[in-house]
XYZ file of C-alpha atoms in Angstrom:
169
model
C 36.035 -25.669 18.994
C 32.843 -27.477 19.923
C 31.351 -26.636 16.535
C 34.368 -28.398 15.044
C 33.370 -31.570 16.911
C 29.855 -31.297 15.516
C 31.132 -30.832 11.966
C 33.454 -33.824 12.421
C 30.548 -35.941 13.688
C 28.348 -34.893 10.773
C 31.078 -35.692 8.253
C 31.530 -39.099 9.898
C 27.777 -39.696 9.678
C 27.753 -38.607 6.042
C 30.590 -41.012 5.193
C 28.901 -43.775 7.199
C 25.602 -43.301 5.373
C 27.158 -42.993 1.931
C 29.602 -45.919 2.165
C 28.987 -48.443 4.921
C 25.185 -48.499 4.773
C 25.284 -48.859 0.996
C 27.909 -51.609 1.166
C 25.777 -53.536 3.647
C 22.650 -53.037 1.554
C 21.028 -50.929 4.269
C 20.441 -47.729 2.314
C 16.861 -47.572 3.575
C 17.909 -48.147 7.180
C 15.461 -46.971 9.787
C 17.700 -44.424 11.414
C 18.630 -40.899 10.571
C 21.673 -40.001 12.619
C 22.096 -36.539 11.113
C 18.647 -35.566 12.441
C 19.720 -36.766 15.882
C 22.954 -34.774 15.931
C 21.412 -31.658 14.411
C 18.417 -31.674 16.766
C 20.650 -32.062 19.809
C 22.914 -29.305 18.475
C 19.888 -27.047 17.961
C 18.924 -27.492 21.596
C 22.436 -27.216 23.027
C 24.138 -24.758 20.652
C 21.279 -22.726 19.249
C 19.091 -22.736 16.166
C 21.311 -20.653 13.870
C 24.422 -22.830 14.081
C 22.431 -26.028 13.736
C 20.326 -24.710 10.835
C 23.460 -23.671 8.931
C 24.994 -27.096 9.417
C 21.660 -28.708 8.496
C 21.538 -26.773 5.229
C 25.113 -27.796 4.443
C 24.662 -31.496 5.212
C 21.273 -31.504 3.458
C 22.784 -30.002 0.332
C 25.607 -32.570 0.382
C 23.028 -35.348 0.680
C 20.985 -33.833 -2.163
C 24.017 -33.845 -4.435
C 25.304 -37.261 -3.370
C 22.078 -39.241 -3.202
C 20.448 -37.634 -6.249
C 17.416 -36.159 -4.541
C 15.600 -32.957 -5.412
C 18.378 -30.386 -5.286
C 17.851 -27.968 -2.411
C 14.480 -29.240 -1.210
C 15.981 -31.703 1.258
C 18.433 -29.093 2.561
C 15.752 -26.426 2.945
C 13.344 -28.742 4.757
C 16.067 -30.071 7.076
C 17.278 -26.568 7.959
C 13.708 -25.348 8.545
C 12.817 -28.227 10.864
C 16.059 -27.912 12.827
C 15.777 -24.125 13.173
C 12.147 -24.265 14.326
C 13.005 -26.984 16.789
C 15.956 -25.124 18.278
C 14.055 -21.849 18.427
C 11.087 -23.396 20.234
C 12.851 -25.694 22.688
C 16.257 -24.230 23.501
C 15.178 -21.472 25.900
C 13.179 -23.914 28.007
C 15.064 -27.144 28.573
C 18.654 -27.690 27.575
C 19.956 -30.376 29.877
C 17.040 -32.754 30.329
C 17.398 -36.178 28.724
C 13.637 -36.647 28.317
C 13.316 -33.373 26.408
C 16.171 -34.340 24.078
C 14.580 -37.709 23.322
C 11.171 -36.098 22.760
C 12.643 -33.386 20.540
C 14.523 -35.878 18.361
C 11.501 -38.160 18.015
C 9.295 -35.204 17.002
C 11.931 -33.814 14.635
C 12.284 -37.211 12.974
C 8.530 -37.486 12.531
C 8.127 -33.986 11.118
C 11.163 -34.264 8.853
C 10.487 -37.726 7.428
C 6.741 -37.077 7.163
C 7.394 -33.797 5.369
C 9.735 -35.466 2.903
C 7.084 -38.084 2.221
C 4.474 -35.371 1.572
C 6.832 -33.458 -0.729
C 7.590 -36.683 -2.585
C 3.912 -37.499 -3.021
C 3.155 -33.967 -4.229
C 5.981 -34.134 -6.754
C 4.967 -37.644 -7.826
C 8.377 -39.056 -6.990
C 7.593 -41.361 -4.054
C 6.581 -44.899 -5.017
C 6.090 -46.313 -1.501
C 2.686 -47.109 -0.079
C 1.511 -45.188 3.019
C 1.614 -48.334 5.195
C 5.304 -48.880 4.412
C 6.063 -45.212 5.038
C 4.225 -45.318 8.360
C 6.253 -48.347 9.456
C 9.524 -46.705 8.412
C 8.552 -43.467 10.129
C 7.718 -45.164 13.428
C 10.883 -47.270 13.330
C 13.022 -44.210 12.536
C 11.442 -42.314 15.429
C 12.101 -45.247 17.772
C 15.731 -45.795 16.733
C 16.564 -42.093 16.766
C 15.077 -41.770 20.254
C 17.159 -44.740 21.384
C 20.314 -43.210 19.902
C 19.690 -40.013 21.875
C 18.997 -41.953 25.051
C 22.246 -43.903 24.770
C 24.434 -41.081 23.454
C 23.207 -38.211 25.630
C 26.151 -38.151 28.082
C 28.668 -37.965 25.224
C 27.230 -35.125 23.191
C 25.910 -33.134 26.125
C 29.586 -32.677 26.996
C 30.881 -32.291 23.424
C 28.323 -29.757 22.250
C 27.525 -27.738 25.337
C 28.104 -24.022 24.924
C 31.298 -22.502 26.189
C 31.269 -20.085 29.129
C 31.535 -17.089 26.786
C 28.500 -18.240 24.779
C 26.523 -18.691 27.971
C 27.438 -15.237 29.268
C 26.454 -13.621 25.961
C 23.076 -15.379 25.889
C 21.994 -14.467 29.422
C 19.861 -11.321 29.762
C 21.433 -8.369 31.552
């Protein structure tokens, strides 16, 4: 059931990014809410669930926004899986760790997309502009986690059965 909440949140974010941000002329807004939700899900729910959802939402964004088909989805799923695999066993309920994880995930993800774009010759922005966007995205995503932590720590926490299955015997 909690995965259903995450899917509903991701669909809401997808609709928000594809309609409202475009209508307001904020397509290049300095926040990436899907990274926030997927990174928190990777820490709270595990890397496999979050990576599957990341691949799905990345593919939908590839198709909708006309990016390189599959590259965005693969990079998003890889970053989210690595993040969940590395951090989840250590700290699951600490606000500072969630903020740090989301800020790092935003930096790695957005920086990686910039590098892929430069390698493919499809990124016209100057490095100074990209650096400013990257730092602002990291700041705003960290702030979103800080403000929204109580809500999604309750919505996405594992159920008792998941916890019992994940504990060593």
